[in-house]
Amino acid sequence: MTLIKCISLTALLSGVGTAAGDSTDNVSSRLQVHVPQSLFRPEGYDHREALFGVPPYGGAIAQSVYYADSDLCDPTVDTRKGYPIRNKDSTGKMEPWPSPFILMVDRGGCSFVQKVRNAQKAGAAGAIIADNTCLCSDKDCVSANGQAVCQPAEPIMADDGSGGDVSIPSFLMFKVDADQVKAELKANQMVQIEMQWALPSPDDRVEYDLWTTPSDPVSKDFQKNFKSVAQALGSHAYFTPHMYIYDGIKSNCQGFDGENMCFNLCTNNGRYCATDPDNDLDHGISGADVVKESLRRICIWKHYGETDGVGSEWWDYVAQFLERCDNPDFFANEDCAKDCYKHAKIKEDVIERCMKDSGGLEKDTPNTFLDLEMQAQVSRGVVILPTAFVNTIALRGGLTTATVFTGICNGYLDGTEPKICTECQGCPDFEGCIGSGKCHGGKGGGGVSKNAFMGSILLLSCVFGAVAFWHYRKTREEMREQVRGILAEYMPLEGDDGHVGSPMDFARRGGTENLMMS
């Protein structure tokens, strides 16, 4: 069952009002309780949206809620406790929270980021932090709870500086509302909550992603050729490359004893896997080779592209790899990868250390970056490779440089498009325009420039003029021949000098003599 369901922007905006949470990045969110009906509010619930995590913009997460009955500060989360009470399994313990679910946890004890990170590790699709302090303005809440301390405003769910690995969204629910939800859950009643996000308002920067694998044949031309476009767009666009990784544990590639059941298709004892590009498990490129190259490219982006969203070195490395190493003999060759580092001006020790520090690819240990990629692909709902997204919207059609460029240029707020878009979108000489920043071939879907058009008109005028003159001369000669034929049928004529001639002689002399004598 997918966690994210697409809903129309109109439906989203119709419910965004006083209960909406407007974050600093102009994203409008909405929190609603659908079950039980007694807790449903047409206007939704007041809340605060976290400034970390990755919400499914333009979509929603609507799932059953489980109360952890904990502040979730301990990274070792007990998924067999909490409410509502579940049945016991064969071990005699309560069943864990069934996925997919939204986890409610108590505020306090540690940072918001730590709580949500632990909820994410426990498998939650989203997290609701239940506030534990009344607002001073809510006299009923203060009175009912007998609290001597209140807060003038709800806190901001800010990033503590370590939230880069958190990918699930989260809200802070006000105490007076959260208490009602917890009461239902503690009474073993099912509660279903929906977390919604309106599409981000277009602005003067477009975000675009590419989901692919190092062995994907379809995206190779795009990856070879798009660097110049990324550089031309500059700070007006932000690119993020993603590597598609298969979850080996969910695919049963890891046995009960931690053994890798899928052999060379996976790394980390079957945790992270990729398909075999040449469908030969004994020879050529293996799935584990693809996973390793994926991690390498993730680390290159982290160090050479994440800051500016352009990543010139990342594009250079990929182009070099496709040229030098993209074959069964050199795909997994470390010396070939080092040669690509050198030509792309990338520091080998930085990337190798990044790959190791993230968790590496050996033993049965998790890798932070690969886990994040798997979580992101589930959240985004990526099932087809390659897939490009512009402002979180999947592009349809072929993955070409011109297609993605057009999608990016259409993603800007009207009037904020960079000059490269207004100049090169629709230009026949697209590559030349990107290189020079100016369209020299004219625009308009293969049309011609004004100079070329006027030159063509002049040329055609000359041609038609020449043909008309030739036709005039030819017609005149034909008429003259007809006259000569008619005159040749008459009797011989006598000239002024007494010479007797024929009409043909007269015709040959151009008809300068009078035929009628006075």
Coordinates of C-alpha atoms in Angstrom, one line a residue:
M1 CA 0.0 0.0 0.0
T2 CA 1.4 3.3 -0.9
L3 CA 1.8 5.9 1.8
I4 CA 1.3 8.9 -0.5
K5 CA -1.9 9.6 -2.3
C6 CA -2.1 12.3 -4.9
I7 CA -4.9 14.8 -4.5
S8 CA -5.8 17.9 -6.5
L9 CA -4.4 21.3 -5.7
T10 CA -7.9 22.7 -5.5
A11 CA -8.9 20.2 -2.8
L12 CA -5.7 21.0 -0.8
L13 CA -6.2 24.7 -0.9
S14 CA -9.9 24.6 -0.1
G15 CA -9.0 23.3 3.4
V16 CA -6.1 25.5 4.1
G17 CA -7.2 28.3 6.4
T18 CA -6.7 29.1 10.0
A19 CA -5.6 25.5 10.7
A20 CA -2.9 25.6 8.1
G21 CA 0.7 25.7 9.0
D22 CA 2.7 28.0 6.9
S23 CA 6.4 27.3 7.0
T24 CA 9.2 29.7 6.1
D25 CA 9.5 28.1 2.6
N26 CA 5.9 29.1 1.7
V27 CA 4.5 25.6 2.0
S28 CA 1.0 25.4 3.3
S29 CA 0.1 22.2 5.3
R30 CA -3.0 20.8 6.9
L31 CA -3.7 18.4 9.8
Q32 CA -7.0 16.6 10.0
V33 CA -8.5 13.7 12.0
H34 CA -10.8 11.5 9.9
V35 CA -11.4 8.7 12.4
P36 CA -13.2 8.9 14.8
Q37 CA -15.8 11.2 13.3
S38 CA -16.2 12.9 16.7
L39 CA -12.7 14.4 16.3
F40 CA -13.2 15.6 12.7
R41 CA -13.0 19.4 12.3
P42 CA -13.9 20.9 8.9
E43 CA -11.2 23.6 9.3
G44 CA -8.6 21.0 10.5
Y45 CA -6.3 21.3 13.5
D46 CA -3.8 24.0 14.5
H47 CA -0.2 22.7 14.3
R48 CA 3.3 23.6 13.5
E49 CA 5.3 22.1 10.7
A50 CA 8.8 20.9 11.1
L51 CA 11.6 22.8 9.3
F52 CA 13.3 19.5 8.5
G53 CA 12.3 16.3 6.8
V54 CA 10.9 15.9 3.3
P55 CA 7.1 16.4 2.9
P56 CA 5.3 15.0 -0.2
Y57 CA 4.5 18.4 -1.6
G58 CA 1.2 18.3 -3.4
G59 CA 0.2 15.1 -1.7
A60 CA -0.8 13.7 1.7
I61 CA -0.1 10.9 4.1
A62 CA -3.3 9.4 5.6
Q63 CA -2.7 6.5 8.0
S64 CA -3.6 5.0 11.3
V65 CA -1.9 6.6 14.3
Y66 CA -0.1 4.8 17.1
Y67 CA 0.9 6.4 20.3
A68 CA 4.4 5.4 21.4
D69 CA 3.7 6.3 25.0
S70 CA 7.2 7.7 25.1
D71 CA 9.3 10.8 24.4
L72 CA 11.2 8.6 21.9
C73 CA 14.6 10.0 22.9
D74 CA 16.2 6.5 23.1
P75 CA 17.3 5.4 19.6
T76 CA 16.3 1.9 20.5
V77 CA 12.6 2.1 19.9
D78 CA 10.3 -0.6 21.3
T79 CA 7.7 -1.0 18.5
R80 CA 5.8 -3.6 20.6
K81 CA 4.5 -1.1 23.2
G82 CA 2.2 1.8 23.0
Y83 CA -1.5 2.2 22.0
P84 CA -3.9 1.0 20.7
I85 CA -3.2 -2.5 22.2
R86 CA -2.5 -5.1 19.5
N87 CA -2.8 -8.8 19.4
K88 CA 0.1 -11.0 20.6
D89 CA 2.2 -12.9 18.2
S90 CA 3.7 -16.4 18.5
T91 CA 6.4 -15.2 20.8
G92 CA 3.8 -14.0 23.3
K93 CA 4.6 -10.3 22.7
M94 CA 2.4 -7.6 21.4
E95 CA 2.6 -7.2 17.6
P96 CA 4.7 -4.2 16.4
W97 CA 3.1 -1.2 14.8
P98 CA 1.9 -2.4 11.4
S99 CA 3.2 -0.4 8.5
P100 CA 2.3 2.1 7.2
F101 CA 1.6 4.2 10.2
I102 CA 1.9 7.7 11.7
L103 CA 3.6 7.7 15.1
M104 CA 2.6 10.1 17.9
V105 CA 5.3 10.9 20.5
D106 CA 5.4 13.1 23.5
R107 CA 7.4 16.4 23.5
G108 CA 10.3 16.9 25.8
G109 CA 13.5 15.1 26.8
C110 CA 15.4 15.7 23.6
S111 CA 15.3 17.7 20.3
F112 CA 12.5 17.5 17.7
V113 CA 15.0 16.1 15.2
Q114 CA 16.1 13.3 17.5
K115 CA 12.4 12.2 18.1
V116 CA 11.5 12.3 14.4
R117 CA 14.7 10.5 13.4
N118 CA 13.9 7.7 15.9
A119 CA 10.3 7.5 14.6
Q120 CA 11.8 7.2 11.1
K121 CA 14.0 4.4 12.2
A122 CA 11.0 2.7 13.7
G123 CA 9.3 2.7 10.2
A124 CA 6.9 5.6 10.6
A125 CA 5.7 7.4 7.5
G126 CA 5.2 10.6 9.5
A127 CA 5.4 11.8 13.1
I128 CA 3.1 13.9 15.3
I129 CA 4.8 15.5 18.3
A130 CA 2.2 15.9 21.1
D131 CA 2.9 19.2 23.0
N132 CA 3.0 18.9 26.8
T133 CA 2.5 22.6 27.7
C134 CA -0.6 24.7 27.4
L135 CA -0.7 28.0 25.6
C136 CA -1.1 30.9 28.0
S137 CA -3.9 32.2 25.9
D138 CA -5.8 28.9 26.4
K139 CA -7.2 29.4 29.8
D140 CA -9.3 26.2 29.7
C141 CA -6.2 24.1 29.0
V142 CA -4.3 25.8 31.8
S143 CA -7.1 25.4 34.2
A144 CA -7.9 21.8 33.3
N145 CA -4.2 20.7 33.6
G146 CA -3.4 22.7 36.7
Q147 CA -0.2 23.9 35.1
A148 CA 1.7 26.6 36.8
V149 CA 3.8 27.2 33.7
C150 CA 2.4 28.0 30.2
Q151 CA 4.0 29.1 26.9
P152 CA 3.1 32.3 25.1
A153 CA 3.4 30.6 21.7
E154 CA 4.0 27.2 20.2
P155 CA 7.7 26.5 19.6
I156 CA 9.2 26.3 16.1
M157 CA 10.2 22.8 15.1
A158 CA 13.6 23.9 14.0
D159 CA 16.5 21.7 12.7
D160 CA 19.1 21.3 15.4
G161 CA 21.8 21.0 12.7
S162 CA 21.7 17.3 12.4
G163 CA 18.4 16.8 10.6
G164 CA 19.9 16.2 7.1
D165 CA 19.2 12.5 7.5
V166 CA 15.5 12.9 8.4
S167 CA 13.3 12.3 5.4
I168 CA 9.8 11.8 7.0
P169 CA 7.6 14.8 7.7
S170 CA 6.4 15.8 11.1
F171 CA 3.9 18.2 12.8
L172 CA 3.7 19.6 16.4
M173 CA 0.1 19.2 17.6
F174 CA -1.2 21.6 20.3
K175 CA -1.6 20.0 23.8
V176 CA -5.4 20.6 24.0
D177 CA -5.9 18.7 20.7
A178 CA -3.2 16.1 21.2
D179 CA -4.7 15.1 24.6
Q180 CA -7.9 14.2 22.9
V181 CA -6.2 12.0 20.3
K182 CA -4.1 10.2 23.0
A183 CA -7.3 9.6 25.1
E184 CA -8.8 7.8 22.1
L185 CA -5.7 5.7 21.5
K186 CA -5.3 4.8 25.1
A187 CA -8.9 3.6 25.1
N188 CA -7.8 1.3 22.3
Q189 CA -9.8 3.1 19.6
M190 CA -8.4 3.5 16.2
V191 CA -7.5 7.0 15.0
Q192 CA -6.7 8.0 11.5
I193 CA -4.9 11.3 10.8
E194 CA -4.1 12.9 7.5
M195 CA -1.1 15.2 6.9
Q196 CA -1.4 17.3 3.8
W197 CA 0.9 19.7 1.9
A198 CA -0.1 22.2 -0.8
L199 CA 2.3 22.5 -3.8
P200 CA 5.1 25.0 -3.2
S201 CA 4.4 28.4 -4.8
P202 CA 6.6 28.8 -7.9
D203 CA 9.5 31.2 -7.4
D204 CA 12.7 32.2 -9.0
R205 CA 14.4 28.9 -8.3
V206 CA 13.4 25.5 -9.6
E207 CA 14.4 22.2 -8.0
Y208 CA 14.9 19.2 -10.2
D209 CA 15.9 15.6 -9.5
L210 CA 17.1 12.6 -11.5
W211 CA 16.5 9.0 -10.3
T212 CA 18.7 6.5 -12.1
T213 CA 21.5 3.9 -11.5
P214 CA 25.1 3.9 -12.8
S215 CA 24.1 1.0 -15.1
D216 CA 21.0 2.5 -16.5
P217 CA 21.4 2.8 -20.3
V218 CA 18.6 5.3 -21.0
S219 CA 20.0 8.2 -18.9
K220 CA 23.6 8.0 -20.2
D221 CA 23.2 10.5 -23.0
F222 CA 21.4 12.9 -20.7
Q223 CA 24.2 12.7 -18.0
K224 CA 26.9 13.2 -20.7
N225 CA 25.3 16.3 -22.1
F226 CA 23.4 18.2 -19.3
K227 CA 26.4 19.8 -17.6
S228 CA 26.4 22.9 -19.8
V229 CA 22.7 23.4 -19.1
A230 CA 23.1 23.1 -15.4
Q231 CA 25.9 25.6 -15.5
A232 CA 23.9 28.0 -17.6
L233 CA 21.0 27.8 -15.2
G234 CA 23.4 28.5 -12.3
S235 CA 21.8 29.5 -9.0
H236 CA 18.3 29.7 -10.7
A237 CA 18.0 25.9 -10.4
Y238 CA 19.0 23.3 -7.9
F239 CA 19.8 19.7 -9.0
T240 CA 19.8 16.6 -6.9
P241 CA 20.9 13.2 -8.3
H242 CA 19.4 10.1 -6.7
M243 CA 20.6 6.5 -7.0
Y244 CA 17.9 3.8 -6.9
I245 CA 18.8 1.1 -4.4
Y246 CA 16.8 -2.1 -3.8
D247 CA 16.0 -2.9 -0.2
G248 CA 17.6 -6.3 0.2
I249 CA 16.0 -7.0 3.6
K250 CA 12.5 -6.5 2.2
S251 CA 13.5 -8.6 -0.8
N252 CA 14.5 -11.4 1.5
C253 CA 18.1 -11.2 0.4
Q254 CA 19.3 -11.3 4.0
G255 CA 18.7 -14.6 5.8
F256 CA 17.8 -15.0 9.4
D257 CA 21.4 -15.5 10.4
G258 CA 22.4 -12.3 8.5
E259 CA 23.8 -14.3 5.5
N260 CA 23.6 -12.7 2.0
M261 CA 21.1 -14.8 0.2
C262 CA 21.4 -12.9 -3.1
F263 CA 25.2 -13.3 -3.4
N264 CA 26.9 -10.7 -5.6
L265 CA 23.7 -8.7 -6.2
C266 CA 24.0 -7.1 -2.8
T267 CA 26.3 -5.5 -0.3
N268 CA 26.3 -5.3 3.5
N269 CA 25.2 -8.9 3.8
G270 CA 22.2 -8.5 1.6
R271 CA 21.0 -5.1 2.9
Y272 CA 21.5 -3.0 -0.3
C273 CA 21.0 -4.5 -3.8
A274 CA 20.9 -3.8 -7.5
T275 CA 20.0 -5.8 -10.5
D276 CA 22.7 -7.5 -12.6
P277 CA 23.1 -5.3 -15.7
D278 CA 24.3 -8.1 -17.9
N279 CA 22.1 -10.9 -16.3
D280 CA 25.2 -13.0 -15.7
L281 CA 25.9 -13.7 -12.0
D282 CA 29.3 -15.3 -12.8
H283 CA 30.8 -12.7 -15.1
G284 CA 30.7 -9.0 -16.0
I285 CA 29.2 -6.3 -13.8
S286 CA 27.5 -7.4 -10.6
G287 CA 24.7 -5.8 -8.6
A288 CA 27.2 -5.2 -5.8
D289 CA 29.4 -3.3 -8.3
V290 CA 26.4 -1.0 -9.1
V291 CA 25.7 -0.4 -5.4
K292 CA 29.3 0.6 -4.8
E293 CA 29.4 3.0 -7.8
S294 CA 26.0 4.4 -6.6
L295 CA 27.5 5.2 -3.2
R296 CA 30.6 6.7 -4.8
R297 CA 28.4 9.1 -6.9
I298 CA 26.3 10.0 -3.8
C299 CA 29.5 11.0 -2.0
I300 CA 30.8 13.0 -4.9
W301 CA 27.6 15.0 -4.9
K302 CA 27.7 15.5 -1.2
H303 CA 31.1 17.1 -1.4
Y304 CA 31.0 18.7 -4.9
G305 CA 27.4 19.5 -5.7
E306 CA 25.2 19.8 -2.7
T307 CA 26.3 23.3 -1.8
D308 CA 25.5 25.0 -5.1
G309 CA 23.1 22.6 -6.7
V310 CA 25.1 22.7 -10.0
G311 CA 27.9 20.1 -9.3
S312 CA 30.2 20.7 -12.3
E313 CA 32.6 18.1 -10.9
W314 CA 29.9 15.5 -10.5
W315 CA 28.8 15.9 -14.1
D316 CA 32.5 15.7 -15.1
Y317 CA 33.0 12.5 -13.1
V318 CA 30.0 10.8 -14.6
A319 CA 30.9 11.8 -18.1
Q320 CA 34.5 10.5 -17.6
F321 CA 33.2 7.2 -16.1
L322 CA 30.8 6.7 -19.0
E323 CA 33.7 7.2 -21.4
R324 CA 36.4 5.2 -19.6
C325 CA 34.8 2.7 -17.3
D326 CA 31.3 1.8 -18.6
N327 CA 32.1 -1.7 -19.7
P328 CA 32.4 -5.1 -18.0
D329 CA 36.2 -5.0 -17.9
F330 CA 36.5 -1.6 -16.1
F331 CA 33.2 -0.9 -14.3
A332 CA 34.5 -2.2 -11.0
N333 CA 38.1 -1.3 -11.6
E334 CA 39.4 1.0 -8.8
D335 CA 42.2 2.3 -11.0
C336 CA 39.7 3.4 -13.6
A337 CA 37.6 5.2 -11.0
K338 CA 40.8 6.9 -9.7
D339 CA 41.5 8.0 -13.3
C340 CA 38.0 9.6 -13.5
Y341 CA 38.7 11.3 -10.1
K342 CA 41.8 12.9 -11.6
H343 CA 40.2 14.1 -14.8
A344 CA 37.2 15.5 -12.9
K345 CA 39.5 17.2 -10.3
I346 CA 38.0 15.3 -7.4
K347 CA 40.0 14.4 -4.3
E348 CA 40.1 10.6 -4.0
D349 CA 40.7 10.5 -0.3
V350 CA 37.7 12.7 0.4
I351 CA 35.3 10.4 -1.5
E352 CA 36.8 7.2 -0.1
R353 CA 36.5 8.5 3.4
C354 CA 32.9 9.6 2.8
M355 CA 32.0 6.1 1.5
K356 CA 33.6 4.5 4.6
D357 CA 32.2 7.0 7.2
S358 CA 28.6 6.5 5.9
G359 CA 28.8 2.9 6.9
G360 CA 30.8 1.3 4.1
L361 CA 29.7 -1.7 2.1
E362 CA 31.1 -4.5 4.2
K363 CA 29.6 -6.6 6.9
D364 CA 26.0 -6.5 8.2
T365 CA 26.0 -2.7 9.0
P366 CA 23.6 0.0 7.8
N367 CA 24.9 2.7 5.4
T368 CA 23.3 6.1 6.2
F369 CA 23.4 7.4 2.7
L370 CA 22.0 4.3 1.1
D371 CA 19.2 4.1 3.7
L372 CA 18.3 7.7 2.9
E373 CA 18.1 6.9 -0.8
M374 CA 15.8 4.0 -0.2
Q375 CA 13.5 6.1 2.1
A376 CA 13.4 8.9 -0.4
Q377 CA 12.5 6.6 -3.3
V378 CA 9.6 5.2 -1.2
S379 CA 8.4 8.6 -0.2
R380 CA 8.6 9.9 -3.8
G381 CA 7.0 6.8 -5.1
V382 CA 9.7 6.1 -7.7
V383 CA 9.1 2.9 -9.6
I384 CA 10.3 3.7 -13.2
L385 CA 13.9 4.4 -14.1
P386 CA 15.1 6.8 -15.1
T387 CA 12.7 9.5 -13.8
A388 CA 13.3 13.2 -13.7
F389 CA 11.3 15.5 -11.4
V390 CA 10.9 19.2 -11.7
N391 CA 9.4 21.0 -8.6
T392 CA 8.4 17.5 -7.4
I393 CA 6.4 16.8 -10.6
A394 CA 7.6 13.8 -12.7
L395 CA 8.4 14.6 -16.3
R396 CA 6.8 12.5 -18.9
G397 CA 8.3 11.6 -22.3
G398 CA 11.8 10.9 -23.3
L399 CA 14.7 11.9 -20.9
T400 CA 16.5 14.4 -23.2
T401 CA 18.4 17.5 -22.4
A402 CA 15.9 19.7 -24.2
T403 CA 12.9 18.0 -22.5
V404 CA 14.3 18.6 -19.0
F405 CA 15.4 22.1 -19.9
T406 CA 11.9 23.0 -21.1
G407 CA 10.4 21.5 -17.9
I408 CA 12.7 23.5 -15.7
C409 CA 12.0 26.8 -17.6
N410 CA 8.3 26.1 -17.3
G411 CA 8.7 25.7 -13.5
Y412 CA 9.5 29.4 -12.8
L413 CA 7.0 32.0 -11.6
D414 CA 6.0 34.2 -14.5
G415 CA 8.6 37.0 -15.0
T416 CA 11.3 35.3 -13.0
E417 CA 12.7 33.0 -15.7
P418 CA 16.5 33.3 -16.2
K419 CA 17.6 34.8 -19.5
I420 CA 18.9 31.4 -20.7
C421 CA 15.3 30.2 -20.7
T422 CA 13.8 33.1 -22.6
E423 CA 16.6 33.0 -25.1
C424 CA 17.1 29.3 -25.7
Q425 CA 13.7 27.6 -25.2
G426 CA 12.5 26.7 -28.6
C427 CA 15.7 27.6 -30.4
P428 CA 16.5 25.3 -33.3
D429 CA 20.2 25.4 -32.5
F430 CA 19.7 24.5 -28.8
E431 CA 23.2 23.4 -28.0
G432 CA 24.7 26.4 -29.7
C433 CA 22.4 28.7 -27.8
I434 CA 23.3 27.1 -24.4
G435 CA 26.9 27.5 -25.2
S436 CA 26.7 31.1 -26.3
G437 CA 23.7 32.3 -24.4
K438 CA 22.0 33.6 -27.6
C439 CA 19.9 31.9 -30.3
H440 CA 21.4 32.6 -33.7
G441 CA 19.1 30.3 -35.7
G442 CA 15.8 32.1 -35.0
K443 CA 13.1 30.7 -32.8
G444 CA 9.6 29.4 -33.3
G445 CA 9.6 25.7 -33.7
G446 CA 12.1 25.4 -36.6
G447 CA 11.2 28.7 -38.3
V448 CA 13.7 31.0 -40.0
S449 CA 15.2 34.3 -39.1
K450 CA 14.0 37.6 -40.5
N451 CA 17.2 38.0 -42.6
A452 CA 16.9 34.5 -44.0
F453 CA 13.2 35.1 -44.9
M454 CA 13.9 38.4 -46.7
G455 CA 16.9 36.8 -48.5
S456 CA 14.7 34.0 -49.7
I457 CA 12.0 36.4 -51.0
L458 CA 14.6 38.4 -52.9
L459 CA 16.1 35.2 -54.5
L460 CA 12.7 34.0 -55.5
S461 CA 11.9 37.4 -57.0
C462 CA 15.0 37.2 -59.1
V463 CA 14.3 33.7 -60.2
F464 CA 10.7 34.5 -61.2
G465 CA 11.9 37.7 -63.0
A466 CA 14.4 35.7 -65.0
V467 CA 11.8 33.0 -65.9
A468 CA 9.3 35.7 -67.0
F469 CA 11.9 37.4 -69.2
W470 CA 12.9 34.1 -70.8
H471 CA 9.2 33.3 -71.4
Y472 CA 8.6 36.7 -73.0
R473 CA 11.5 36.2 -75.4
K474 CA 10.5 32.7 -76.3
T475 CA 6.9 33.7 -77.0
R476 CA 8.0 36.6 -79.2
E477 CA 10.1 34.3 -81.3
E478 CA 7.3 31.8 -81.7
M479 CA 4.9 34.6 -82.8
R480 CA 7.5 35.8 -85.4
E481 CA 7.9 32.3 -86.8
Q482 CA 4.1 32.0 -87.2
V483 CA 4.0 35.4 -89.1
R484 CA 6.8 34.2 -91.4
G485 CA 4.9 31.0 -92.1
I486 CA 1.8 32.9 -93.1
L487 CA 3.6 35.3 -95.4
A488 CA 5.3 32.4 -97.2
E489 CA 1.9 31.3 -98.5
Y490 CA 1.4 34.6 -100.5
M491 CA 2.4 35.3 -104.2
P492 CA 5.9 36.7 -105.0
L493 CA 6.0 40.5 -104.7
E494 CA 7.7 43.1 -106.7
G495 CA 9.8 45.8 -105.0
D496 CA 10.3 49.5 -105.8
D497 CA 13.4 48.6 -107.7
G498 CA 11.5 46.2 -109.9
H499 CA 13.0 43.2 -108.1
V500 CA 10.6 40.3 -107.7
G501 CA 10.9 38.6 -104.4
S502 CA 9.0 36.3 -102.1
P503 CA 7.1 37.0 -98.9
M504 CA 9.8 35.0 -97.1
D505 CA 12.5 37.5 -98.2
F506 CA 10.3 40.2 -96.9
A507 CA 9.9 38.4 -93.6
R508 CA 13.7 37.7 -93.3
R509 CA 14.3 41.4 -93.7
G510 CA 12.1 42.1 -90.7
G511 CA 9.1 43.3 -92.7
T512 CA 10.5 46.8 -93.4
E513 CA 9.0 47.1 -96.9
N514 CA 5.4 48.0 -97.6
L515 CA 3.2 45.1 -98.9
M516 CA 0.6 47.4 -100.4
M517 CA 1.7 49.7 -103.2
S518 CA 0.1 53.1 -103.6

